[in-house]
Amino acid sequence: MNDTIASIQSTLLEQVATSNEPREVLKSNEIKKLYAAIPSLEPAERGAYGKAVNELKLALEAAVSAREAELEDGSVVALDVTAPWDSNTGPVSLLPATQGSIHPLMREITVLSDIFARMGFTTEESREIDDQEHMFEVLNFPKGHPARDDYDTFMTVEVDSNGEPLIAPAHTSTMQNRVLQKYKSNLENNEPIAVVVPDRVFRNEDLDARHEHTFYQIEGVYVAKKVHAGMLVATLQKFLEEYYGKALEVRVNPFYFPFTEPSFEFALSCPFCEGKNPTCKVCGGEGWIELLGCGMIHPNVLKAADIDPSVYTGFAFGCGVDRLVMMKYGIEDVRHFESGKLDFLRQF
Ligand code: DAH
């Protein structure tokens, strides 16, 4: 009896190994017959026989899964003749496009960096955990400064060498001092420091269509001799006109940031309605959109990076990337970006 089972098993395993539809073998008549024989056996034989048939079934199922995996791998390599191909390493990606795509924010950040690269700015990355020294002190917010409250964010239980909790940075300005230090030698060679930092930031926010706890900013820093506020306004205006692909009016209002003096809030004419639609959803009919903070870098911020503010001046700005992208594509809710909703992501 066991010989019969063993020989049926080896025949069926061979069929599985060569079949293009291996799961069909599990329905074969041989297996049905083996089960149908059970009632006619002597009761004493039934236990051992049933066990042997079950083992056959398990062995076949394992073989079917292995064969299916083999067919799946093989079919992509063999059939997808349109897959991108590298002459040295073979197929570049075996994943169908429906299994992944670049996140819209990442794609737009590349666009923003490209625009700034054409204007002479280098791109640097920020970080997702930082110390309070970089987030506040070197930006001219001493301990106890009331403006620290505007940057309420998440803390870790880990502390830095001063015993202060590490934090998730609430703005990309946390990179200003590092960028100034890193590129300071440019100044000695009569070249400007010109850097943008597009990256993720975090805030303790009440969430709604315009507020998210995790979002993106792009920071800009420019330092050289004789830099003035007109250069700041012209740089931002050109950048925004490039991004939206049209001429825009801009407006600059005085504001306050500890790390710039003077500081401004920068608004642009609504790229959607240009002030012509009193019910415009983007600007609320005002025709202007407050978009970013900026100003002339405070002398204390330059000093903190060992740059002499009596010789060099500079401008800086920080702009919400999600907001820029929402306006470009008419996206009504900032929370879509972090939601992982495929319906949303597949539109890009
Ligand atoms: N860091 C500020 C914020 O998140 C934005 C900002 C304002 C950045 C002025 C700057 C600046 O570099 O100069 O609210």
Short mmCIF file of C-alpha atoms and ligand atoms in Angstrom, two decimals:
data_model
loop_
_atom_site.label_atom_id
_atom_site.label_comp_id
_atom_site.label_asym_id
_atom_site.label_seq_id
_atom_site.Cartn_x
_atom_site.Cartn_y
_atom_site.Cartn_z
CA MET A 1 0.00 0.00 0.00
CA ASN A 2 2.75 2.45 1.00
CA ASP A 3 4.61 1.57 -2.20
CA THR A 4 1.56 2.65 -4.20
CA ILE A 5 1.36 5.93 -2.32
CA ALA A 6 5.09 6.59 -2.80
CA SER A 7 4.93 5.93 -6.53
CA ILE A 8 1.83 8.15 -6.97
CA GLN A 9 3.66 10.88 -5.02
CA SER A 10 6.72 10.80 -7.25
CA THR A 11 4.58 10.89 -10.43
CA LEU A 12 2.59 13.86 -9.15
CA LEU A 13 5.72 15.74 -7.98
CA GLU A 14 7.14 15.39 -11.47
CA GLN A 15 3.93 16.80 -12.94
CA VAL A 16 4.08 19.78 -10.55
CA ALA A 17 7.70 20.50 -11.45
CA THR A 18 6.90 20.87 -15.16
CA SER A 19 3.35 22.27 -15.05
CA ASN A 20 2.45 25.87 -15.86
CA GLU A 21 -0.61 25.48 -13.62
CA PRO A 22 0.79 23.39 -10.78
CA ARG A 23 -2.19 23.94 -8.48
CA GLU A 24 -4.33 21.84 -10.87
CA VAL A 25 -2.27 18.76 -9.91
CA LEU A 26 -3.72 18.97 -6.37
CA LYS A 27 -7.14 18.15 -7.90
CA SER A 28 -5.94 15.02 -9.73
CA ASN A 29 -7.96 11.80 -9.77
CA GLU A 30 -5.12 9.81 -8.18
CA ILE A 31 -5.46 11.82 -4.98
CA LYS A 32 -9.25 11.53 -4.98
CA LYS A 33 -8.91 7.73 -5.36
CA LEU A 34 -6.47 7.53 -2.43
CA TYR A 35 -8.98 9.30 -0.17
CA ALA A 36 -11.94 7.26 -1.55
CA ALA A 37 -10.18 4.01 -0.56
CA ILE A 38 -10.18 4.85 3.18
CA PRO A 39 -13.70 3.50 4.06
CA SER A 40 -12.92 0.11 2.50
CA LEU A 41 -9.77 -0.45 4.62
CA GLU A 42 -9.57 -2.57 7.76
CA PRO A 43 -10.00 -0.21 10.75
CA ALA A 44 -6.50 -1.15 11.99
CA GLU A 45 -4.91 0.00 8.72
CA ARG A 46 -6.78 3.28 8.39
CA GLY A 47 -4.60 5.39 10.73
CA ALA A 48 -1.26 4.68 9.05
CA TYR A 49 -2.80 4.96 5.57
CA GLY A 50 -4.51 8.31 6.30
CA LYS A 51 -1.25 9.68 7.67
CA ALA A 52 0.68 8.64 4.56
CA VAL A 53 -1.92 10.24 2.24
CA ASN A 54 -1.80 13.48 4.26
CA GLU A 55 1.96 13.56 4.02
CA LEU A 56 1.71 13.18 0.26
CA LYS A 57 -0.72 16.08 0.14
CA LEU A 58 1.62 18.29 2.22
CA ALA A 59 4.64 17.42 0.06
CA LEU A 60 2.65 18.27 -3.07
CA GLU A 61 1.41 21.58 -1.65
CA ALA A 62 4.96 22.66 -0.81
CA ALA A 63 6.08 21.72 -4.32
CA VAL A 64 3.16 23.69 -5.84
CA SER A 65 4.12 26.86 -3.90
CA ALA A 66 7.76 26.52 -4.96
CA ARG A 67 6.78 26.01 -8.60
CA GLU A 68 4.42 29.01 -8.52
CA ALA A 69 7.19 31.26 -7.14
CA GLU A 70 9.53 30.00 -9.84
CA LEU A 71 6.96 30.73 -12.57
CA GLU A 72 6.32 34.23 -11.22
CA ASP A 73 10.02 35.20 -11.19
CA GLY A 74 10.69 33.57 -14.50
CA SER A 75 7.77 35.18 -16.29
CA VAL A 76 8.84 38.75 -15.42
CA VAL A 77 12.38 38.22 -16.58
CA ALA A 78 11.43 36.27 -19.67
CA LEU A 79 8.42 38.21 -20.87
CA ASP A 80 8.91 41.86 -19.90
CA VAL A 81 10.94 42.86 -22.92
CA THR A 82 10.06 46.53 -22.35
CA ALA A 83 11.70 46.68 -18.88
CA PRO A 84 14.55 49.21 -18.68
CA TRP A 85 17.82 47.43 -19.38
CA ASP A 86 21.38 48.12 -18.33
CA SER A 87 23.87 46.51 -20.70
CA ASN A 88 26.17 45.62 -17.77
CA THR A 89 23.77 44.57 -15.05
CA GLY A 90 20.62 43.45 -16.94
CA PRO A 91 17.09 44.55 -16.04
CA VAL A 92 17.03 47.79 -14.04
CA SER A 93 13.75 47.17 -12.23
CA LEU A 94 11.58 44.10 -12.14
CA LEU A 95 8.81 45.79 -10.20
CA PRO A 96 5.72 46.70 -12.21
CA ALA A 97 5.05 50.47 -12.04
CA THR A 98 1.80 49.85 -10.14
CA GLN A 99 3.79 48.63 -7.12
CA GLY A 100 5.52 51.93 -6.44
CA SER A 101 6.21 55.43 -7.66
CA ILE A 102 8.03 58.54 -6.53
CA HIS A 103 6.05 60.43 -3.91
CA PRO A 104 4.75 63.75 -5.33
CA LEU A 105 6.59 65.77 -2.67
CA MET A 106 9.89 64.06 -3.46
CA ARG A 107 9.37 64.72 -7.15
CA GLU A 108 8.58 68.39 -6.56
CA ILE A 109 11.59 68.78 -4.24
CA THR A 110 13.77 67.66 -7.14
CA VAL A 111 12.12 70.33 -9.30
CA LEU A 112 12.74 72.99 -6.62
CA SER A 113 16.38 71.97 -6.19
CA ASP A 114 16.89 72.09 -9.96
CA ILE A 115 15.54 75.63 -10.15
CA PHE A 116 17.87 76.72 -7.35
CA ALA A 117 20.80 74.85 -8.89
CA ARG A 118 20.34 76.93 -12.04
CA MET A 119 20.50 80.02 -9.81
CA GLY A 120 23.80 78.85 -8.30
CA PHE A 121 22.54 77.22 -5.07
CA THR A 122 23.86 73.89 -3.78
CA THR A 123 21.40 71.49 -2.09
CA GLU A 124 22.04 70.05 1.39
CA GLU A 125 19.90 67.71 3.49
CA SER A 126 18.55 68.42 6.94
CA ARG A 127 18.06 65.86 9.71
CA GLU A 128 15.12 64.34 11.57
CA ILE A 129 16.57 64.64 15.07
CA ASP A 130 18.58 67.62 16.25
CA ASP A 131 19.71 69.41 19.40
CA GLN A 132 18.28 72.62 20.82
CA GLU A 133 21.57 74.40 20.24
CA HIS A 134 21.07 74.24 16.45
CA MET A 135 17.30 74.60 16.56
CA PHE A 136 17.42 77.75 18.76
CA GLU A 137 20.64 79.02 20.35
CA VAL A 138 22.75 79.59 17.24
CA LEU A 139 19.68 81.18 15.61
CA ASN A 140 19.58 83.91 18.23
CA PHE A 141 16.80 82.41 20.36
CA PRO A 142 18.47 82.30 23.82
CA LYS A 143 16.95 80.05 26.51
CA GLY A 144 13.55 81.30 27.66
CA HIS A 145 13.02 83.37 24.47
CA PRO A 146 9.25 83.64 23.94
CA ALA A 147 9.52 82.96 20.18
CA ARG A 148 10.60 79.37 21.01
CA ASP A 149 6.91 78.69 21.70
CA ASP A 150 6.12 79.10 17.97
CA TYR A 151 8.22 76.01 17.27
CA ASP A 152 6.57 73.47 19.56
CA THR A 153 7.67 70.03 18.39
CA PHE A 154 8.34 66.44 19.52
CA MET A 155 11.06 65.49 21.99
CA THR A 156 12.92 62.27 22.57
CA VAL A 157 13.82 60.84 25.97
CA GLU A 158 17.45 60.93 24.84
CA VAL A 159 19.43 64.00 25.81
CA ASP A 160 22.39 65.84 24.28
CA SER A 161 25.71 66.61 26.03
CA ASN A 162 24.03 69.56 27.82
CA GLY A 163 21.36 67.25 29.26
CA GLU A 164 18.64 68.72 27.01
CA PRO A 165 16.21 66.44 25.16
CA LEU A 166 16.90 65.93 21.45
CA ILE A 167 14.05 67.16 19.28
CA ALA A 168 12.45 66.61 15.88
CA PRO A 169 13.34 69.92 14.15
CA ALA A 170 10.41 72.28 13.62
CA HIS A 171 12.12 74.14 10.78
CA THR A 172 14.93 73.66 8.27
CA SER A 173 16.60 76.76 9.77
CA THR A 174 18.11 74.20 12.17
CA MET A 175 20.70 73.68 9.39
CA GLN A 176 21.69 77.34 8.96
CA ASN A 177 24.70 77.28 11.27
CA ARG A 178 26.02 74.01 9.81
CA VAL A 179 25.65 75.29 6.26
CA LEU A 180 27.38 78.59 7.10
CA GLN A 181 30.27 76.73 8.73
CA LYS A 182 30.60 74.20 5.93
CA TYR A 183 30.72 76.76 3.10
CA LYS A 184 32.51 79.59 4.97
CA SER A 185 35.68 79.02 2.95
CA ASN A 186 33.75 80.11 -0.19
CA LEU A 187 33.87 83.67 1.18
CA GLU A 188 37.67 83.67 1.38
CA ASN A 189 37.71 82.71 -2.32
CA ASN A 190 35.37 85.57 -3.14
CA GLU A 191 32.48 83.22 -3.80
CA PRO A 192 29.10 83.43 -2.05
CA ILE A 193 27.60 80.87 0.30
CA ALA A 194 24.51 79.82 -1.65
CA VAL A 195 22.69 76.76 -0.28
CA VAL A 196 19.14 75.41 -0.14
CA VAL A 197 17.98 72.75 2.31
CA PRO A 198 14.72 71.02 1.35
CA ASP A 199 13.69 68.50 3.99
CA ARG A 200 11.20 67.20 6.51
CA VAL A 201 10.13 69.15 9.61
CA PHE A 202 7.80 68.43 12.51
CA ARG A 203 5.38 70.39 14.68
CA ASN A 204 2.97 69.68 17.46
CA GLU A 205 -0.11 70.88 15.54
CA ASP A 206 -3.86 70.52 15.76
CA LEU A 207 -4.38 68.75 12.46
CA ASP A 208 -6.70 70.07 9.78
CA ALA A 209 -6.72 70.59 6.00
CA ARG A 210 -3.91 73.17 6.32
CA HIS A 211 -1.88 71.76 9.24
CA GLU A 212 0.07 68.52 9.47
CA HIS A 213 2.53 67.35 12.16
CA THR A 214 5.03 66.30 9.50
CA PHE A 215 5.68 68.47 6.48
CA TYR A 216 8.47 69.86 4.30
CA GLN A 217 10.27 73.16 4.07
CA ILE A 218 12.94 74.53 1.80
CA GLU A 219 15.47 76.77 3.51
CA GLY A 220 17.69 79.15 1.59
CA VAL A 221 20.89 80.85 2.74
CA TYR A 222 22.92 83.36 0.72
CA VAL A 223 25.96 85.23 2.12
CA ALA A 224 28.52 87.43 0.36
CA LYS A 225 29.74 91.04 0.48
CA LYS A 226 27.13 93.77 -0.07
CA VAL A 227 24.06 91.52 -0.13
CA HIS A 228 20.86 93.53 0.28
CA ALA A 229 17.13 92.93 0.65
CA GLY A 230 16.44 93.71 -3.03
CA MET A 231 18.47 90.61 -3.94
CA LEU A 232 16.35 88.52 -1.58
CA VAL A 233 13.08 89.71 -3.14
CA ALA A 234 14.38 89.25 -6.70
CA THR A 235 15.68 85.73 -5.96
CA LEU A 236 12.39 84.59 -4.44
CA GLN A 237 10.30 86.18 -7.16
CA LYS A 238 12.34 84.51 -9.93
CA PHE A 239 12.22 81.18 -8.13
CA LEU A 240 8.42 81.29 -7.78
CA GLU A 241 7.90 82.45 -11.36
CA GLU A 242 10.03 79.54 -12.55
CA TYR A 243 8.09 77.07 -10.40
CA TYR A 244 4.63 78.28 -11.46
CA GLY A 245 5.70 79.04 -15.01
CA LYS A 246 4.19 82.53 -15.09
CA ALA A 247 4.87 86.14 -14.11
CA LEU A 248 3.81 86.87 -10.52
CA GLU A 249 3.48 89.97 -8.37
CA VAL A 250 5.10 89.75 -4.96
CA ARG A 251 4.52 91.67 -1.74
CA VAL A 252 6.80 91.98 1.28
CA ASN A 253 5.50 92.91 4.75
CA PRO A 254 7.56 93.47 7.91
CA PHE A 255 7.51 90.55 10.33
CA TYR A 256 9.55 89.14 13.21
CA PHE A 257 11.96 86.22 13.36
CA PRO A 258 14.83 86.15 15.89
CA PHE A 259 17.33 85.03 13.24
CA THR A 260 16.75 87.78 10.66
CA GLU A 261 16.80 91.56 10.90
CA PRO A 262 14.84 92.98 9.18
CA SER A 263 12.40 90.08 8.79
CA PHE A 264 9.61 89.82 6.24
CA GLU A 265 6.57 87.84 5.37
CA PHE A 266 6.54 87.25 1.65
CA ALA A 267 3.29 87.05 -0.32
CA LEU A 268 2.68 86.37 -3.99
CA SER A 269 -0.25 87.19 -6.23
CA CYS A 270 -2.53 84.16 -6.42
CA PRO A 271 -1.22 81.98 -9.29
CA PHE A 272 -4.76 80.64 -9.80
CA CYS A 273 -7.02 83.66 -10.02
CA GLU A 274 -4.54 86.57 -9.98
CA GLY A 275 -6.98 88.39 -7.73
CA LYS A 276 -9.80 88.19 -10.26
CA ASN A 277 -12.01 85.63 -8.52
CA PRO A 278 -13.69 86.82 -5.28
CA THR A 279 -14.55 83.18 -4.40
CA CYS A 280 -11.14 81.64 -5.28
CA LYS A 281 -10.51 78.62 -3.01
CA VAL A 282 -6.75 79.14 -2.98
CA CYS A 283 -6.51 82.79 -1.89
CA GLY A 284 -10.03 83.26 -0.47
CA GLY A 285 -10.59 86.07 -2.98
CA GLU A 286 -7.85 88.26 -1.52
CA GLY A 287 -5.57 87.82 -4.54
CA TRP A 288 -2.52 87.37 -2.26
CA ILE A 289 -1.04 84.32 -0.58
CA GLU A 290 1.31 84.61 2.41
CA LEU A 291 3.85 82.02 1.49
CA LEU A 292 7.08 82.19 3.41
CA GLY A 293 9.28 83.88 5.98
CA CYS A 294 12.53 85.57 5.08
CA GLY A 295 14.92 88.37 5.95
CA MET A 296 18.48 89.58 6.22
CA ILE A 297 20.52 87.18 8.36
CA HIS A 298 20.95 88.56 11.89
CA PRO A 299 24.56 89.55 12.75
CA ASN A 300 24.47 87.18 15.75
CA VAL A 301 23.71 84.24 13.43
CA LEU A 302 26.71 85.11 11.24
CA LYS A 303 28.89 85.53 14.36
CA ALA A 304 27.80 82.11 15.68
CA ALA A 305 29.36 80.67 12.51
CA ASP A 306 32.52 82.81 12.83
CA ILE A 307 31.58 85.03 9.89
CA ASP A 308 32.30 88.73 10.38
CA PRO A 309 29.00 90.64 9.96
CA SER A 310 30.85 93.91 9.36
CA VAL A 311 32.30 92.41 6.16
CA TYR A 312 29.60 89.99 4.99
CA THR A 313 25.82 90.16 4.86
CA GLY A 314 23.26 87.66 3.70
CA PHE A 315 19.65 86.71 3.30
CA ALA A 316 17.73 83.62 4.31
CA PHE A 317 14.26 82.26 3.70
CA GLY A 318 12.13 79.29 4.71
CA CYS A 319 9.21 78.15 2.61
CA GLY A 320 6.62 75.39 3.14
CA VAL A 321 7.00 72.89 0.30
CA ASP A 322 3.61 71.21 0.82
CA ARG A 323 1.92 74.59 0.41
CA LEU A 324 3.80 75.33 -2.83
CA VAL A 325 2.83 71.94 -4.26
CA MET A 326 -0.80 72.21 -3.10
CA MET A 327 -1.13 75.50 -4.93
CA LYS A 328 0.47 74.15 -8.06
CA TYR A 329 -1.89 71.16 -8.34
CA GLY A 330 -5.01 72.45 -6.58
CA ILE A 331 -4.69 69.94 -3.70
CA GLU A 332 -7.24 70.84 -1.03
CA ASP A 333 -5.93 68.96 2.03
CA VAL A 334 -2.31 68.80 3.24
CA ARG A 335 -3.01 65.52 5.07
CA HIS A 336 -3.20 63.63 1.75
CA PHE A 337 0.59 63.75 1.47
CA GLU A 338 1.30 61.65 4.59
CA SER A 339 -1.82 59.49 4.32
CA GLY A 340 -0.45 56.75 2.06
CA LYS A 341 -3.74 56.93 0.07
CA LEU A 342 -3.07 55.22 -3.24
CA ASP A 343 -6.02 56.97 -4.92
CA PHE A 344 -4.26 60.26 -4.25
CA LEU A 345 -0.71 59.14 -4.99
CA ARG A 346 -1.63 57.50 -8.30
CA GLN A 347 -2.73 60.84 -9.70
CA PHE A 348 0.90 61.94 -9.87
N1 DAH B 1 12.11 79.00 10.03
C1 DAH B 1 10.95 79.85 9.85
C2 DAH B 1 9.69 79.07 10.16
O1 DAH B 1 9.66 77.90 10.00
C3 DAH B 1 10.90 80.35 8.42
C4 DAH B 1 12.02 81.28 8.12
C5 DAH B 1 11.83 82.63 8.30
C6 DAH B 1 13.22 80.81 7.67
C7 DAH B 1 12.84 83.52 8.02
C8 DAH B 1 14.26 81.70 7.37
C9 DAH B 1 14.04 83.06 7.56
O2 DAH B 1 15.44 81.32 6.93
O3 DAH B 1 15.04 83.90 7.28
O4 DAH B 1 8.74 79.66 10.58
#
